[in-house]
Amino acid sequence: MLDRQTFDRLLSLALAHGGDFADVFCERRTSVGFRLMRGAIHETSLGITVGTGIRVLCGESAGYAYSDDLSFEALERAARTASLIARTAPSGTAGRIAVAPREIHFPYDTRHEIARDASIYVRMLERADTAARAFDPRIVAVNATVTDEVQEVWIASSDGALVHDRRPLVSFGVQVVSNTNGERGNGFHGDGGRTSLAFYDVTTPETIAREAARRAIVNLEAIPAPAGEMEMIVGAGGGGVLLHEAVGHGLESDFNREGISLYSGRVGERVASELVTIFDDGNLDEERGSIGVDDEGIPGQHKVLVERGILRGYMQDRQNARLMNVTSTGSGRRQSFRVMPQPRMCNTHMPSGESSVDEIIASTKRGIYAKSFAGGQVEISKGDFVFMVAEGYLVENGRVTAAVKNATIVGNGPDAMTKVVAVGNDARLSSRHYTCGKGGQYVPVGVGMPTVKISSITVGGTADG
Amino acid sequence: MDETRALTVARAAVEAARAAGAGDGEATVTVAQRFSCEARDRTVSKLEQSTAVSLSVRIFIDGRKASFSTSDLAPENIRDAMARVVAQARFVQIDPHAGLPDECGSIDVAALELFDDALRARTDDARIADALGLERAIRDADPRILNSGGSHYADAIVTAALANSRGFSGVHTGTRASLSTSPVAIDGRDKRTASYGTAARALGDLEPVATVASIAVRRTTDLFGARKPPTKRLPVIFERDVAASVLHDVFAALNAANVANGNSWLIDRVGERVGSALVSIIDDGTLARGLGTLPFDGEGSPTRRTVVFDQGVLRTFLYDTYHARRLGARTTGNASAGGIGPNNFFLQSGSQSLADLIAATEEGVLVLDTIGFATEHATGSYSRGARGFFIEGGELAYPIDECTIAATFPQMLAGIDAVANDLRFDGTVVSPSFRVAEMTISGN
């Protein structure tokens, strides 16, 4: 998009007033989407985003400006605006900058192209619609979407690196509504990743649609969730949302460098039951949260966050890593050129333990079995979290009994992690449809975990406990 | 890019859509000049300043709808993209309701007071001083405020120009400023955060720095020593910010797109008494200086004042043109960014103070903050993680957290038995504090 001399010139301008580091993030993103409703294609969209963001880091401060306009005059203005931060917080100066390309390993095929033949997407949606309706006569509505995107980034930084990443992202989601005698059930399922449409030759639109339909039928037959404290079994795969919210956000380095997170200054300490190990990986093949390089040009990598209950480290971006005297873990991610990067998760997951799922269920007297979550949220300083259960069951005297609906789980991250009393031998990554929000920025992520049992949690339902 | 240039680009995009084969086209050009500043401790930790320009286009070909958005305004990009979107649109089912509004128009912009000259005249130093001053104020307010997630000042001047192939064109420019802060209080091993902010179109309408700081600090330190409440059914008072989050969910159920798709608990209930007599909810796009006030909505329909709930009786849903046609109604001027959004959406104030509501509650819960969100609105169930106070004998007895409050929306609206007089228009969805007669509290 921009030539090397332009990157050199912009970086020099950005550091004209001083500063420790500067980078230029140039992005071109194209995405195509189709939506099916009431049995037919309802709408389609095309998005093309182009722009450049320029950032200057200066001690604990950051200056930022961006431009949608790639003319040199506009970029020069952005570089000068970003440079102003160094006036309010003076610090070192950089010498002459000459960027050079770096080689990168990509955990996905960077050659992916959006299909020019739109009928491919249309056919996928129609197949999903047919399969979901055929699943059960009580299915009354099917809403399906497909999006196909390529985000191409060029990142030049004042340490001399120029990197290029080209990130494909396909996603296919099906929302199904069931209805009988005025009762409604909802079911959602989605899958995709940093892959090509060939993914759907194996994980077919029919497979995804039937899973969504199955969930809609389960919820149709579900009873109101109980209220109060009880045991909880977290389902393999999608249960990983629990790790993401209850622990992951608290281990992002900005909250820790700033002393806001409850995990601040606790590396080396016990923060969870010794059954708990948590990784964050940026380089798993074709996962939604994978990256060739992060949005600061650092390769995606494997990070050990928690090892047998001991906190091992945080997820670092460049600025926080430098201020904490460690190296970046390739966790600097951003939604687009319009915003500065933040330390973020990639694919957060837990490896297998020793227990079988049958043992875990059999050991549970009275609890809730949350097979998947519809979403969650965490408060960073104390670790309080909430999750909405998408598919949940009651467990009574060692047996899964009735499906429950509208269950909300509330708890505290560190408290819940010390109450992990069993970890299953069935670790797997969830189907790929999660997007994480932080400070108004949304990025695709992956989650995964084995079946896990937590000895006590608060369930917020409306039925009497 | 000024208003005239923005309109010119919008009109050119409509022409490009027509040239590519679209029967009708509508283009919106948005130009936003943004400034934001974050202070932490004594330093400016973030300073961001940019002008963003974006174009979004809707095209219609015989009832087939497609949309396009871009930040690349080069004519050749727009021309190529239009050809691509038109090709995509051929796969879309013909929908007789899709299309531009039958009547477009704009109410008098000047009367709306969207623009504050004082904001444009502001120096960067003055803006930075607000963020630094707010950060200093929270740290001076209480010795336990030993840290913060940042104190922010931000403002924006936003121009939006809309043109369509039926000859409508309109443009408006508005300002917006905000102050917000997130103190971190530490007491031994207990660490607490909360946040508070204020926003307005005019600088003079912002709450003062000292007020923002003291409310944020009180919210942070109030909850030290919080514990779980008992599990039982009790009255719940929603303080105004969290009351507004309940109204967001009510809006979702009134959104005609959700109604048309069967995703609303209010389907088939227009004309019925749903809430108590204290429930009067208004959507008003014409309120002078309101953050959600505009002369026309996202598709060029004039904005208006709509009574949605009148003393508990549901009068109407909120529509854009498409969903109004589908449901046999008229648009309420709520088209926004390709969907349906609130203008200034609020519950009408009552006469008592929040303190009166607390004093009149023998046993109950005051909720200051909730976490969690709804993913579907069909069942009308409500369950959120909550923090606040337990009320005993009309007084705040002890702080509570790690609990949930749950009920259904019909129960909650019908159960509103007191509304306070503390409404402030500091967002597009706002509410005074109110009390719900009974909800399920899940704790110990």
Short mmCIF file of N, CA, C and O in Angstrom, two decimals, chain B residues 91-196:
data_model
loop_
_atom_site.label_atom_id
_atom_site.label_comp_id
_atom_site.label_asym_id
_atom_site.label_seq_id
_atom_site.Cartn_x
_atom_site.Cartn_y
_atom_site.Cartn_z
N PHE B 91 -29.00 -11.68 -6.08
CA PHE B 91 -29.35 -12.92 -5.36
C PHE B 91 -30.35 -12.68 -4.24
O PHE B 91 -30.79 -13.61 -3.59
N VAL B 92 -30.70 -11.43 -4.03
CA VAL B 92 -31.60 -11.11 -2.92
C VAL B 92 -33.04 -11.28 -3.39
O VAL B 92 -33.39 -10.93 -4.51
N GLN B 93 -33.85 -11.84 -2.48
CA GLN B 93 -35.28 -12.05 -2.76
C GLN B 93 -35.97 -10.68 -2.91
O GLN B 93 -35.68 -9.76 -2.15
N ILE B 94 -36.89 -10.58 -3.86
CA ILE B 94 -37.68 -9.35 -3.99
C ILE B 94 -38.55 -9.20 -2.76
O ILE B 94 -39.25 -10.13 -2.36
N ASP B 95 -38.48 -8.02 -2.16
CA ASP B 95 -39.29 -7.74 -0.97
C ASP B 95 -40.08 -6.47 -1.27
O ASP B 95 -39.49 -5.39 -1.40
N PRO B 96 -41.41 -6.59 -1.38
CA PRO B 96 -42.20 -5.41 -1.78
C PRO B 96 -42.10 -4.25 -0.79
O PRO B 96 -42.41 -3.12 -1.14
N HIS B 97 -41.67 -4.54 0.42
CA HIS B 97 -41.59 -3.47 1.41
C HIS B 97 -40.26 -2.72 1.38
O HIS B 97 -40.13 -1.66 1.98
N ALA B 98 -39.25 -3.30 0.70
CA ALA B 98 -37.93 -2.66 0.69
C ALA B 98 -37.97 -1.42 -0.20
O ALA B 98 -38.64 -1.40 -1.23
N GLY B 99 -37.27 -0.38 0.19
CA GLY B 99 -37.20 0.82 -0.64
C GLY B 99 -37.03 2.07 0.19
O GLY B 99 -37.04 2.01 1.43
N LEU B 100 -36.89 3.17 -0.50
CA LEU B 100 -36.73 4.46 0.17
C LEU B 100 -38.03 4.89 0.82
O LEU B 100 -39.11 4.41 0.43
N PRO B 101 -37.97 5.78 1.80
CA PRO B 101 -39.22 6.29 2.41
C PRO B 101 -40.08 7.01 1.36
O PRO B 101 -39.54 7.58 0.42
N ASP B 102 -41.40 6.94 1.53
CA ASP B 102 -42.29 7.65 0.61
C ASP B 102 -42.18 9.15 0.79
O ASP B 102 -42.28 9.92 -0.14
N GLU B 103 -42.02 9.56 2.05
CA GLU B 103 -41.89 10.99 2.31
C GLU B 103 -40.63 11.23 3.11
O GLU B 103 -40.42 10.63 4.15
N CYS B 104 -39.80 12.11 2.58
CA CYS B 104 -38.61 12.50 3.32
C CYS B 104 -38.78 13.94 3.75
O CYS B 104 -39.62 14.68 3.23
N GLY B 105 -37.98 14.37 4.71
CA GLY B 105 -38.07 15.76 5.14
C GLY B 105 -37.23 15.98 6.37
O GLY B 105 -36.69 15.04 6.97
N SER B 106 -37.15 17.24 6.73
CA SER B 106 -36.29 17.62 7.84
C SER B 106 -37.02 18.67 8.67
O SER B 106 -37.69 19.54 8.13
N ILE B 107 -36.92 18.56 9.99
CA ILE B 107 -37.47 19.64 10.80
C ILE B 107 -36.40 20.73 10.94
O ILE B 107 -35.25 20.52 10.56
N ASP B 108 -36.76 21.87 11.47
CA ASP B 108 -35.86 23.02 11.53
C ASP B 108 -34.64 22.72 12.41
O ASP B 108 -34.76 22.47 13.61
N VAL B 109 -33.47 22.71 11.79
CA VAL B 109 -32.25 22.35 12.50
C VAL B 109 -31.91 23.36 13.59
O VAL B 109 -31.50 23.00 14.69
N ALA B 110 -32.09 24.63 13.29
CA ALA B 110 -31.63 25.69 14.21
C ALA B 110 -32.26 25.54 15.59
O ALA B 110 -31.61 25.73 16.61
N ALA B 111 -33.56 25.15 15.62
CA ALA B 111 -34.27 25.06 16.90
C ALA B 111 -33.73 23.92 17.76
O ALA B 111 -33.99 23.88 18.97
N LEU B 112 -32.99 23.00 17.17
CA LEU B 112 -32.56 21.81 17.90
C LEU B 112 -31.31 22.04 18.74
O LEU B 112 -30.98 21.22 19.60
N GLU B 113 -30.59 23.13 18.45
CA GLU B 113 -29.36 23.46 19.21
C GLU B 113 -28.38 22.29 19.27
O GLU B 113 -27.96 21.87 20.33
N LEU B 114 -28.07 21.77 18.09
CA LEU B 114 -27.16 20.63 18.01
C LEU B 114 -25.70 21.03 18.18
O LEU B 114 -24.85 20.20 18.49
N PHE B 115 -25.43 22.30 17.95
CA PHE B 115 -24.04 22.73 17.84
C PHE B 115 -23.67 23.73 18.93
O PHE B 115 -24.42 24.65 19.23
N ASP B 116 -22.50 23.51 19.53
CA ASP B 116 -22.01 24.43 20.55
C ASP B 116 -20.72 25.08 20.06
O ASP B 116 -19.69 24.42 19.92
N ASP B 117 -20.78 26.39 19.81
CA ASP B 117 -19.59 27.09 19.32
C ASP B 117 -18.44 27.05 20.32
O ASP B 117 -17.28 27.03 19.94
N ALA B 118 -18.80 27.02 21.60
CA ALA B 118 -17.76 27.02 22.63
C ALA B 118 -16.85 25.79 22.49
O ALA B 118 -15.66 25.84 22.79
N LEU B 119 -17.43 24.70 22.01
CA LEU B 119 -16.67 23.47 21.87
C LEU B 119 -15.64 23.59 20.75
O LEU B 119 -14.50 23.17 20.88
N ARG B 120 -16.08 24.18 19.63
CA ARG B 120 -15.16 24.32 18.50
C ARG B 120 -14.00 25.26 18.88
O ARG B 120 -12.88 25.08 18.43
N ALA B 121 -14.32 26.23 19.73
CA ALA B 121 -13.31 27.22 20.08
C ALA B 121 -12.31 26.71 21.12
O ALA B 121 -11.31 27.34 21.41
N ARG B 122 -12.58 25.54 21.68
CA ARG B 122 -11.76 25.04 22.79
C ARG B 122 -10.32 24.74 22.37
O ARG B 122 -10.09 24.13 21.34
N THR B 123 -9.38 25.09 23.22
CA THR B 123 -7.98 24.75 22.92
C THR B 123 -7.69 23.33 23.42
O THR B 123 -8.36 22.83 24.33
N ASP B 124 -6.67 22.71 22.84
CA ASP B 124 -6.26 21.39 23.30
C ASP B 124 -5.84 21.44 24.76
O ASP B 124 -6.12 20.52 25.53
N ASP B 125 -5.19 22.53 25.15
CA ASP B 125 -4.74 22.64 26.55
C ASP B 125 -5.92 22.61 27.51
O ASP B 125 -5.85 21.99 28.57
N ALA B 126 -7.01 23.28 27.14
CA ALA B 126 -8.19 23.31 28.02
C ALA B 126 -8.81 21.91 28.13
O ALA B 126 -9.25 21.49 29.20
N ARG B 127 -8.81 21.19 27.01
CA ARG B 127 -9.38 19.83 27.01
C ARG B 127 -8.53 18.91 27.88
O ARG B 127 -9.05 18.14 28.70
N ILE B 128 -7.22 19.01 27.71
CA ILE B 128 -6.30 18.17 28.49
C ILE B 128 -6.42 18.51 29.98
O ILE B 128 -6.41 17.63 30.84
N ALA B 129 -6.59 19.80 30.27
CA ALA B 129 -6.70 20.24 31.67
C ALA B 129 -7.92 19.62 32.34
O ALA B 129 -7.89 19.30 33.53
N ASP B 130 -9.01 19.42 31.59
CA ASP B 130 -10.21 18.77 32.15
C ASP B 130 -9.92 17.33 32.57
O ASP B 130 -10.33 16.89 33.64
N ALA B 131 -9.21 16.60 31.71
CA ALA B 131 -8.90 15.20 32.04
C ALA B 131 -7.96 15.14 33.24
O ALA B 131 -8.18 14.35 34.17
N LEU B 132 -6.94 15.98 33.23
CA LEU B 132 -5.99 15.99 34.35
C LEU B 132 -6.69 16.44 35.65
O LEU B 132 -6.44 15.89 36.72
N GLY B 133 -7.58 17.43 35.52
CA GLY B 133 -8.30 17.95 36.70
C GLY B 133 -9.22 16.90 37.30
O GLY B 133 -9.32 16.76 38.52
N LEU B 134 -9.89 16.14 36.43
CA LEU B 134 -10.79 15.08 36.90
C LEU B 134 -9.99 13.99 37.61
O LEU B 134 -10.38 13.50 38.68
N GLU B 135 -8.86 13.64 37.04
CA GLU B 135 -8.01 12.61 37.64
C GLU B 135 -7.51 13.07 39.01
O GLU B 135 -7.51 12.31 39.98
N ARG B 136 -7.10 14.35 39.10
CA ARG B 136 -6.63 14.89 40.38
C ARG B 136 -7.77 14.88 41.40
O ARG B 136 -7.60 14.51 42.56
N ALA B 137 -8.96 15.25 40.94
CA ALA B 137 -10.11 15.36 41.85
C ALA B 137 -10.49 14.01 42.47
O ALA B 137 -10.80 13.94 43.66
N ILE B 138 -10.42 12.92 41.69
CA ILE B 138 -10.80 11.63 42.29
C ILE B 138 -9.74 11.19 43.30
O ILE B 138 -10.06 10.61 44.33
N ARG B 139 -8.49 11.49 43.02
CA ARG B 139 -7.43 11.06 43.94
C ARG B 139 -7.40 11.90 45.22
O ARG B 139 -7.04 11.41 46.28
N ASP B 140 -7.84 13.17 45.10
CA ASP B 140 -7.89 14.02 46.29
C ASP B 140 -9.13 13.74 47.15
O ASP B 140 -9.17 14.11 48.32
N ALA B 141 -10.13 13.10 46.54
CA ALA B 141 -11.42 12.97 47.22
C ALA B 141 -11.40 11.96 48.37
O ALA B 141 -12.18 12.09 49.32
N ASP B 142 -10.56 10.94 48.27
CA ASP B 142 -10.59 9.88 49.28
C ASP B 142 -9.21 9.22 49.29
O ASP B 142 -8.67 8.87 48.23
N PRO B 143 -8.60 9.05 50.47
CA PRO B 143 -7.24 8.48 50.52
C PRO B 143 -7.16 7.05 49.97
O PRO B 143 -6.07 6.57 49.65
N ARG B 144 -8.32 6.38 49.87
CA ARG B 144 -8.30 5.00 49.36
C ARG B 144 -8.27 4.93 47.83
O ARG B 144 -8.11 3.87 47.25
N ILE B 145 -8.44 6.09 47.17
CA ILE B 145 -8.33 6.09 45.71
C ILE B 145 -6.85 6.15 45.38
O ILE B 145 -6.24 7.23 45.31
N LEU B 146 -6.25 4.98 45.19
CA LEU B 146 -4.80 4.91 45.00
C LEU B 146 -4.44 4.68 43.53
O LEU B 146 -3.28 4.55 43.18
N ASN B 147 -5.47 4.60 42.67
CA ASN B 147 -5.19 4.26 41.28
C ASN B 147 -6.43 4.62 40.48
O ASN B 147 -7.46 4.97 41.04
N SER B 148 -6.29 4.51 39.17
CA SER B 148 -7.49 4.72 38.36
C SER B 148 -7.32 4.05 37.02
O SER B 148 -6.21 3.80 36.56
N GLY B 149 -8.46 3.75 36.42
CA GLY B 149 -8.46 3.19 35.08
C GLY B 149 -8.40 4.31 34.05
O GLY B 149 -8.56 4.08 32.86
N GLY B 150 -8.19 5.54 34.50
CA GLY B 150 -8.07 6.68 33.60
C GLY B 150 -9.24 7.63 33.74
O GLY B 150 -10.37 7.22 34.01
N SER B 151 -8.93 8.93 33.60
CA SER B 151 -9.98 9.96 33.55
C SER B 151 -9.95 10.53 32.15
O SER B 151 -8.88 10.81 31.61
N HIS B 152 -11.15 10.65 31.55
CA HIS B 152 -11.22 10.98 30.13
C HIS B 152 -11.99 12.25 29.84
O HIS B 152 -13.03 12.49 30.45
N TYR B 153 -11.48 13.00 28.91
CA TYR B 153 -12.27 14.05 28.27
C TYR B 153 -12.29 13.73 26.78
O TYR B 153 -11.26 13.35 26.21
N ALA B 154 -13.44 13.82 26.16
CA ALA B 154 -13.52 13.58 24.71
C ALA B 154 -14.54 14.53 24.11
O ALA B 154 -15.51 14.91 24.78
N ASP B 155 -14.31 14.93 22.89
CA ASP B 155 -15.36 15.65 22.19
C ASP B 155 -15.33 15.32 20.70
O ASP B 155 -14.37 14.69 20.22
N ALA B 156 -16.39 15.68 20.02
CA ALA B 156 -16.49 15.38 18.60
C ALA B 156 -17.38 16.41 17.92
O ALA B 156 -18.32 16.93 18.52
N ILE B 157 -17.03 16.70 16.69
CA ILE B 157 -17.92 17.49 15.83
C ILE B 157 -18.26 16.56 14.67
O ILE B 157 -17.36 16.10 13.96
N VAL B 158 -19.53 16.24 14.52
CA VAL B 158 -19.93 15.24 13.52
C VAL B 158 -20.90 15.86 12.51
O VAL B 158 -21.93 16.44 12.89
N THR B 159 -20.54 15.74 11.25
CA THR B 159 -21.41 16.17 10.16
C THR B 159 -21.96 14.94 9.46
O THR B 159 -21.21 14.00 9.19
N ALA B 160 -23.27 14.91 9.22
CA ALA B 160 -23.85 13.81 8.45
C ALA B 160 -24.66 14.39 7.30
O ALA B 160 -25.52 15.25 7.51
N ALA B 161 -24.35 13.95 6.09
CA ALA B 161 -25.06 14.41 4.90
C ALA B 161 -25.75 13.21 4.27
O ALA B 161 -25.13 12.16 4.09
N LEU B 162 -27.04 13.35 3.96
CA LEU B 162 -27.79 12.25 3.37
C LEU B 162 -28.43 12.71 2.07
O LEU B 162 -29.03 13.79 2.01
N ALA B 163 -28.27 11.91 1.03
CA ALA B 163 -28.92 12.21 -0.25
C ALA B 163 -29.55 10.93 -0.78
O ALA B 163 -29.01 9.84 -0.55
N ASN B 164 -30.69 11.04 -1.45
CA ASN B 164 -31.25 9.86 -2.10
C ASN B 164 -31.75 10.16 -3.50
O ASN B 164 -31.82 11.34 -3.92
N SER B 165 -32.07 9.10 -4.24
CA SER B 165 -32.41 9.26 -5.65
C SER B 165 -33.83 9.79 -5.86
O SER B 165 -34.25 10.00 -6.98
N ARG B 166 -34.58 10.01 -4.76
CA ARG B 166 -35.90 10.63 -4.88
C ARG B 166 -35.81 12.14 -4.69
O ARG B 166 -36.82 12.82 -4.56
N GLY B 167 -34.57 12.66 -4.60
CA GLY B 167 -34.39 14.10 -4.54
C GLY B 167 -34.20 14.68 -3.15
O GLY B 167 -34.02 15.88 -3.00
N PHE B 168 -34.25 13.83 -2.13
CA PHE B 168 -34.02 14.38 -0.79
C PHE B 168 -32.53 14.60 -0.57
O PHE B 168 -31.71 13.75 -0.91
N SER B 169 -32.17 15.71 0.03
CA SER B 169 -30.82 15.84 0.58
C SER B 169 -30.90 16.72 1.80
O SER B 169 -31.69 17.67 1.86
N GLY B 170 -30.12 16.35 2.79
CA GLY B 170 -30.11 17.10 4.04
C GLY B 170 -28.78 16.92 4.73
O GLY B 170 -28.06 15.94 4.46
N VAL B 171 -28.45 17.86 5.58
CA VAL B 171 -27.17 17.77 6.28
C VAL B 171 -27.32 18.43 7.65
O VAL B 171 -28.11 19.37 7.81
N HIS B 172 -26.61 17.90 8.62
CA HIS B 172 -26.59 18.53 9.94
C HIS B 172 -25.23 18.31 10.59
O HIS B 172 -24.53 17.34 10.27
N THR B 173 -24.87 19.23 11.45
CA THR B 173 -23.61 19.13 12.17
C THR B 173 -23.89 19.34 13.64
O THR B 173 -24.60 20.28 14.02
N GLY B 174 -23.37 18.44 14.46
CA GLY B 174 -23.61 18.55 15.89
C GLY B 174 -22.33 18.34 16.68
O GLY B 174 -21.35 17.79 16.17
N THR B 175 -22.36 18.79 17.91
CA THR B 175 -21.21 18.59 18.79
C THR B 175 -21.60 17.66 19.93
O THR B 175 -22.78 17.46 20.22
N ARG B 176 -20.57 17.14 20.58
CA ARG B 176 -20.77 16.26 21.73
C ARG B 176 -19.50 16.30 22.56
O ARG B 176 -18.40 16.26 22.01
N ALA B 177 -19.66 16.40 23.86
CA ALA B 177 -18.49 16.36 24.74
C ALA B 177 -18.80 15.41 25.89
O ALA B 177 -19.96 15.22 26.25
N SER B 178 -17.77 14.80 26.46
CA SER B 178 -18.00 13.91 27.59
C SER B 178 -16.81 13.92 28.55
O SER B 178 -15.68 14.20 28.16
N LEU B 179 -17.12 13.65 29.79
CA LEU B 179 -16.12 13.50 30.85
C LEU B 179 -16.44 12.20 31.55
O LEU B 179 -17.60 11.94 31.88
N SER B 180 -15.43 11.36 31.81
CA SER B 180 -15.71 10.13 32.55
C SER B 180 -14.47 9.69 33.30
O SER B 180 -13.35 10.05 32.92
N THR B 181 -14.69 8.94 34.35
CA THR B 181 -13.55 8.48 35.15
C THR B 181 -13.85 7.14 35.79
O THR B 181 -15.02 6.79 36.02
N SER B 182 -12.80 6.37 36.06
CA SER B 182 -12.92 5.04 36.69
C SER B 182 -11.93 4.93 37.84
O SER B 182 -10.83 4.42 37.67
N PRO B 183 -12.30 5.41 39.03
CA PRO B 183 -11.38 5.32 40.16
C PRO B 183 -11.17 3.86 40.59
O PRO B 183 -12.04 3.02 40.40
N VAL B 184 -9.99 3.58 41.14
CA VAL B 184 -9.72 2.28 41.76
C VAL B 184 -9.45 2.55 43.23
O VAL B 184 -8.53 3.31 43.56
N ALA B 185 -10.24 1.96 44.10
CA ALA B 185 -10.06 2.15 45.53
C ALA B 185 -9.47 0.88 46.12
O ALA B 185 -9.86 -0.22 45.75
N ILE B 186 -8.51 1.06 47.02
CA ILE B 186 -7.85 -0.10 47.64
C ILE B 186 -7.92 0.05 49.15
O ILE B 186 -7.60 1.11 49.70
N ASP B 187 -8.41 -1.02 49.81
CA ASP B 187 -8.52 -1.02 51.26
C ASP B 187 -8.03 -2.40 51.70
O ASP B 187 -8.75 -3.38 51.57
N GLY B 188 -6.78 -2.45 52.15
CA GLY B 188 -6.18 -3.75 52.47
C GLY B 188 -6.08 -4.58 51.20
O GLY B 188 -5.56 -4.12 50.19
N ARG B 189 -6.65 -5.78 51.19
CA ARG B 189 -6.61 -6.64 50.00
C ARG B 189 -7.83 -6.43 49.11
O ARG B 189 -7.92 -7.01 48.03
N ASP B 190 -8.76 -5.62 49.57
CA ASP B 190 -9.99 -5.40 48.80
C ASP B 190 -9.76 -4.29 47.78
O ASP B 190 -9.30 -3.21 48.14
N LYS B 191 -10.04 -4.58 46.53
CA LYS B 191 -9.84 -3.61 45.46
C LYS B 191 -11.18 -3.42 44.75
O LYS B 191 -11.85 -4.39 44.43
N ARG B 192 -11.56 -2.17 44.51
CA ARG B 192 -12.87 -1.89 43.91
C ARG B 192 -12.74 -0.87 42.79
O ARG B 192 -12.02 0.10 42.92
N THR B 193 -13.50 -1.09 41.71
CA THR B 193 -13.58 -0.06 40.68
C THR B 193 -15.04 0.27 40.41
O THR B 193 -15.92 -0.56 40.65
N ALA B 194 -15.27 1.45 39.95
CA ALA B 194 -16.58 1.84 39.45
C ALA B 194 -16.30 2.96 38.47
O ALA B 194 -15.17 3.43 38.37
N SER B 195 -17.31 3.40 37.76
CA SER B 195 -17.05 4.53 36.88
C SER B 195 -18.29 5.41 36.80
O SER B 195 -19.40 5.00 37.17
N TYR B 196 -18.08 6.63 36.38
CA TYR B 196 -19.19 7.56 36.21
C TYR B 196 -18.78 8.54 35.11
O TYR B 196 -17.60 8.87 34.96
#
